[in-house]
Tab-separated table of C-alpha atoms in Angstrom:
chain	number	residue	atom	x	y	z
A	82	MET	CA	-8.813	-35.357	30.769
A	83	THR	CA	-10.862	-32.437	32.073
A	84	ASN	CA	-11.482	-29.311	30.084
A	85	PRO	CA	-9.838	-26.154	31.436
A	86	VAL	CA	-12.148	-23.832	33.297
A	87	LEU	CA	-12.209	-20.393	31.733
A	88	PRO	CA	-12.788	-17.343	33.937
A	89	VAL	CA	-16.264	-15.874	33.641
A	90	LEU	CA	-16.370	-12.133	33.097
A	91	PRO	CA	-18.915	-10.113	35.045
A	92	ALA	CA	-21.917	-9.085	33.000
A	93	THR	CA	-20.813	-5.458	33.215
A	94	GLU	CA	-17.463	-6.174	31.532
A	95	GLY	CA	-16.959	-6.782	27.825
A	96	PRO	CA	-14.465	-9.125	26.191
A	97	GLY	CA	-12.142	-6.268	25.299
A	98	ARG	CA	-11.288	-4.553	22.055
A	99	LEU	CA	-10.870	-6.704	18.951
A	100	GLN	CA	-7.506	-6.433	17.217
A	101	GLN	CA	-6.966	-7.212	13.524
A	102	SER	CA	-3.553	-8.182	12.169
A	103	LEU	CA	-2.049	-9.348	8.896
A	104	THR	CA	1.347	-10.845	8.029
A	105	LEU	CA	2.438	-11.364	4.418
A	106	ALA	CA	5.675	-12.908	3.151
A	107	VAL	CA	7.549	-10.776	0.605
A	108	HIS	CA	9.957	-12.639	-1.693
A	109	SER	CA	11.092	-10.061	-4.267
A	110	ARG	CA	13.610	-7.284	-3.651
A	111	PRO	CA	11.630	-4.534	-5.461
A	112	VAL	CA	8.659	-5.052	-3.142
A	113	HIS	CA	10.925	-5.410	-0.110
A	114	ARG	CA	12.389	-1.960	-0.866
A	115	LEU	CA	8.858	-0.537	-0.871
A	116	LEU	CA	8.146	-1.554	2.717
A	117	LYS	CA	10.344	1.039	4.438
A	118	ASP	CA	10.505	4.826	4.107
A	119	HIS	CA	13.560	6.250	2.354
A	120	TYR	CA	15.200	9.667	2.454
A	121	ILE	CA	16.805	11.511	-0.428
A	122	ASP	CA	18.988	14.613	-0.173
A	123	ARG	CA	18.646	17.405	-2.708
A	124	GLY	CA	21.000	20.187	-1.818
A	125	PRO	CA	20.357	21.385	1.718
A	126	ARG	CA	16.914	19.750	1.873
A	127	ARG	CA	16.029	16.181	2.765
A	128	PHE	CA	12.850	14.542	1.438
A	129	ARG	CA	11.089	11.480	2.725
A	130	LEU	CA	9.809	8.905	0.259
A	131	PHE	CA	7.046	6.920	1.863
A	132	GLY	CA	7.192	3.169	1.887
A	133	TYR	CA	4.364	0.973	3.101
A	134	GLU	CA	5.044	1.924	6.722
A	135	GLY	CA	4.724	5.655	6.030
A	136	PHE	CA	1.625	5.104	3.894
A	137	SER	CA	-0.049	3.090	6.647
A	138	ARG	CA	0.776	5.701	9.267
A	139	ALA	CA	-0.386	8.645	7.124
A	140	THR	CA	-3.639	7.092	5.901
A	141	GLY	CA	-4.456	6.177	9.488
A	142	MET	CA	-4.212	9.870	10.427
A	143	ILE	CA	-6.276	10.893	7.406
A	144	ALA	CA	-8.978	8.326	8.195
A	145	ARG	CA	-9.215	9.566	11.796
A	146	SER	CA	-9.555	13.153	10.577
A	147	ALA	CA	-12.301	12.063	8.186
A	148	GLN	CA	-14.170	10.598	11.151
A	149	TYR	CA	-14.078	14.069	12.707
A	150	ASP	CA	-15.695	15.538	9.576
A	151	ASP	CA	-12.587	16.930	7.866
A	152	PRO	CA	-13.759	17.424	4.232
A	153	TYR	CA	-10.205	17.501	2.893
A	154	ALA	CA	-9.510	14.133	4.535
A	155	ASP	CA	-12.574	12.662	2.842
A	156	TRP	CA	-11.387	14.010	-0.494
A	157	ALA	CA	-7.878	12.631	0.010
A	158	LEU	CA	-9.182	9.155	0.858
A	159	LEU	CA	-11.293	9.100	-2.296
A	160	GLN	CA	-8.231	9.979	-4.387
A	161	ILE	CA	-6.154	7.304	-2.656
A	162	GLU	CA	-8.814	4.647	-3.163
A	163	ALA	CA	-9.032	5.501	-6.872
A	164	ALA	CA	-5.238	5.267	-7.167
A	165	VAL	CA	-5.264	1.849	-5.476
A	166	ASP	CA	-7.813	0.659	-8.044
A	167	ARG	CA	-5.612	1.890	-10.899
A	168	VAL	CA	-2.575	0.069	-9.541
A	169	GLN	CA	-4.637	-3.097	-9.129
A	170	THR	CA	-5.766	-2.834	-12.753
A	171	LEU	CA	-2.164	-2.299	-13.895
A	172	ILE	CA	-0.855	-5.345	-12.035
A	173	GLY	CA	-3.743	-7.503	-13.204
A	174	SER	CA	-3.278	-6.511	-16.844
A	175	GLN	CA	0.383	-7.562	-16.655
A	176	GLN	CA	-0.205	-10.744	-14.680
A	177	LYS	CA	-2.894	-12.171	-16.965
A	178	PRO	CA	-0.745	-12.791	-20.103
A	179	LEU	CA	2.042	-14.212	-17.937
A	180	ASP	CA	-0.344	-16.708	-16.371
A	181	GLU	CA	-1.603	-17.648	-19.825
A	182	THR	CA	1.971	-18.334	-20.941
A	183	LEU	CA	2.468	-20.671	-17.975
A	184	GLN	CA	-0.829	-22.433	-18.670
A	185	HIS	CA	0.178	-23.092	-22.288
A	186	LEU	CA	3.144	-25.149	-21.087
A	187	ASN	CA	0.634	-27.967	-20.506
A	188	ASP	CA	2.620	-30.860	-19.000
A	189	VAL	CA	5.334	-28.633	-17.507
A	190	GLU	CA	4.841	-27.470	-13.935
A	191	VAL	CA	6.624	-24.241	-13.052
A	192	ALA	CA	7.055	-23.150	-9.438
A	193	LEU	CA	7.557	-19.454	-8.891
A	194	PRO	CA	10.914	-18.539	-7.334
A	195	GLY	CA	10.777	-17.808	-3.642
A	196	SER	CA	13.189	-16.401	-1.104
A	197	GLN	CA	14.667	-18.705	1.517
A	198	GLN	CA	14.322	-15.817	3.964
A	199	PRO	CA	11.321	-13.732	2.881
A	200	ALA	CA	10.708	-10.366	4.463
A	201	LEU	CA	7.491	-9.946	6.427
A	202	LEU	CA	4.924	-7.249	5.841
A	203	GLN	CA	3.056	-6.822	9.096
A	204	GLU	CA	-0.024	-4.702	9.628
A	205	SER	CA	-2.255	-4.397	12.659
A	206	GLY	CA	-5.132	-2.100	13.397
A	207	GLY	CA	-8.269	-1.020	11.597
A	208	ASN	CA	-6.937	1.046	8.687
A	209	PRO	CA	-8.623	-0.398	5.566
A	210	TYR	CA	-6.448	1.643	3.187
A	211	ALA	CA	-3.301	0.022	4.551
A	212	TYR	CA	-4.831	-3.410	4.015
A	213	LEU	CA	-5.828	-2.492	0.456
A	214	VAL	CA	-2.229	-1.592	-0.379
A	215	ALA	CA	-0.900	-4.666	1.439
A	216	TRP	CA	-2.898	-6.839	-0.968
A	217	ARG	CA	-1.601	-4.839	-3.937
A	218	LEU	CA	1.976	-5.368	-2.740
A	219	ARG	CA	1.292	-9.082	-2.486
A	220	GLU	CA	0.021	-9.069	-6.076
A	221	MET	CA	3.060	-7.096	-7.187
A	222	ASP	CA	5.354	-9.576	-5.458
A	223	ARG	CA	3.730	-12.428	-7.384
A	224	LEU	CA	3.994	-10.461	-10.633
A	225	ILE	CA	7.741	-9.921	-10.207
A	226	ARG	CA	8.304	-13.554	-9.287
A	227	THR	CA	6.388	-14.608	-12.403
A	228	LEU	CA	8.473	-12.269	-14.566
A	229	LEU	CA	11.634	-13.720	-13.063
A	230	ALA	CA	10.455	-17.285	-13.663
A	231	LEU	CA	9.627	-16.674	-17.332
A	232	ARG	CA	12.872	-14.775	-17.883
A	233	THR	CA	14.890	-17.600	-16.345
A	234	LEU	CA	13.073	-20.154	-18.533
A	235	ALA	CA	13.892	-18.068	-21.658
A	236	LEU	CA	10.191	-17.404	-22.223
A	237	LEU	CA	10.506	-13.661	-21.717
A	238	GLU	CA	13.142	-11.180	-22.785
A	239	ARG	CA	15.260	-9.706	-20.001
A	240	ASP	CA	14.558	-6.119	-21.106
A	241	GLN	CA	10.809	-6.657	-21.062
A	242	ALA	CA	10.905	-8.131	-17.562
A	243	TRP	CA	13.030	-5.216	-16.368
A	244	ARG	CA	10.739	-2.599	-17.955
A	245	GLN	CA	7.605	-4.106	-16.423
A	246	THR	CA	9.231	-4.338	-13.006
A	247	LEU	CA	10.450	-0.744	-13.167
A	248	HIS	CA	7.102	0.623	-14.378
A	249	THR	CA	5.126	-1.199	-11.692
A	250	THR	CA	7.580	-0.114	-8.993
A	251	LYS	CA	7.253	3.537	-10.026
A	252	ARG	CA	3.469	3.354	-9.974
A	253	MET	CA	3.440	1.698	-6.571
A	254	ARG	CA	5.899	4.209	-5.139
A	255	ALA	CA	3.715	7.045	-6.462
A	256	LEU	CA	0.701	5.487	-4.726
A	257	LEU	CA	2.549	5.155	-1.440
A	258	ASN	CA	3.487	8.838	-1.530
A	259	LEU	CA	0.000	10.143	-2.299
A	260	PRO	CA	-0.994	10.788	1.352
A	261	GLN	CA	1.735	13.363	1.949
A	262	GLN	CA	0.971	15.047	-1.384
A	263	LEU	CA	-2.807	15.222	-0.941
A	264	TRP	CA	-3.408	16.088	2.703
A	265	ARG	CA	-2.235	18.365	5.485
A	266	TYR	CA	-3.720	18.429	8.952
A	267	THR	CA	-5.847	21.536	9.471
A	268	GLY	CA	-8.269	20.472	12.203
A	269	ILE	CA	-11.254	21.952	10.400
A	270	THR	CA	-14.717	20.503	9.816
A	271	ARG	CA	-17.427	21.114	7.248
A	272	ARG	CA	-19.072	23.439	9.773
A	273	ASP	CA	-15.922	25.607	9.769
A	274	LEU	CA	-16.196	25.946	5.997
A	275	GLU	CA	-19.859	26.874	6.235
A	276	LEU	CA	-19.086	29.589	8.791
A	277	ASN	CA	-15.897	30.644	6.972
A	278	THR	CA	-13.941	30.631	10.214
A	279	LEU	CA	-10.331	31.774	10.452
A	280	ALA	CA	-9.237	28.120	10.565
A	281	ALA	CA	-11.214	27.456	7.375
A	282	GLN	CA	-9.565	30.401	5.666
A	283	ARG	CA	-6.128	29.100	6.604
A	284	ALA	CA	-7.056	25.644	5.302
A	285	CYS	CA	-8.310	27.067	2.013
A	286	ALA	CA	-4.984	28.855	1.612
A	287	ILE	CA	-3.182	25.512	1.977
A	288	TYR	CA	-5.401	23.690	-0.482
């Protein structure tokens, strides 16, 4: 059997742009509900609550603005990264005692519950902030599945499992909505601030 002959690119041509992608299976309903944006109506006004999709889209715009020397974009990304770290710490602090409980069962092997038709979280592109939150959602999904397993095995009270799930969901939803709270596109650069241009003055009025 002969090996296939691959076409040889001319020396002047590159191999093309690299594309990164990630696909994660989501088993729990609370995390599944965090993937999509939602809208809520309050009187005549409608508000958008970001899910993972909105967060990914917004942080991509902020990161591009930071590349063009937008100081407010840099500041927003620092705040978002700090919030991601806090959520990671929260999930880890809840997961650790649950894992210890499972380990103390010794000769009993417990498999975490999983969906027969898990939802898929899909991300492609070069936005590192979206990937950071994708990993946190994966950790949250495991946390909720562990809570469900221990509750089903009568090793955890139902109310405690519900409170932990609700608290973690609120914190994750708050993280996902940070981009639209922290940043507005102004098109300014640090040079604009130094020169106190009209665009810089308008941006300062926003922030």
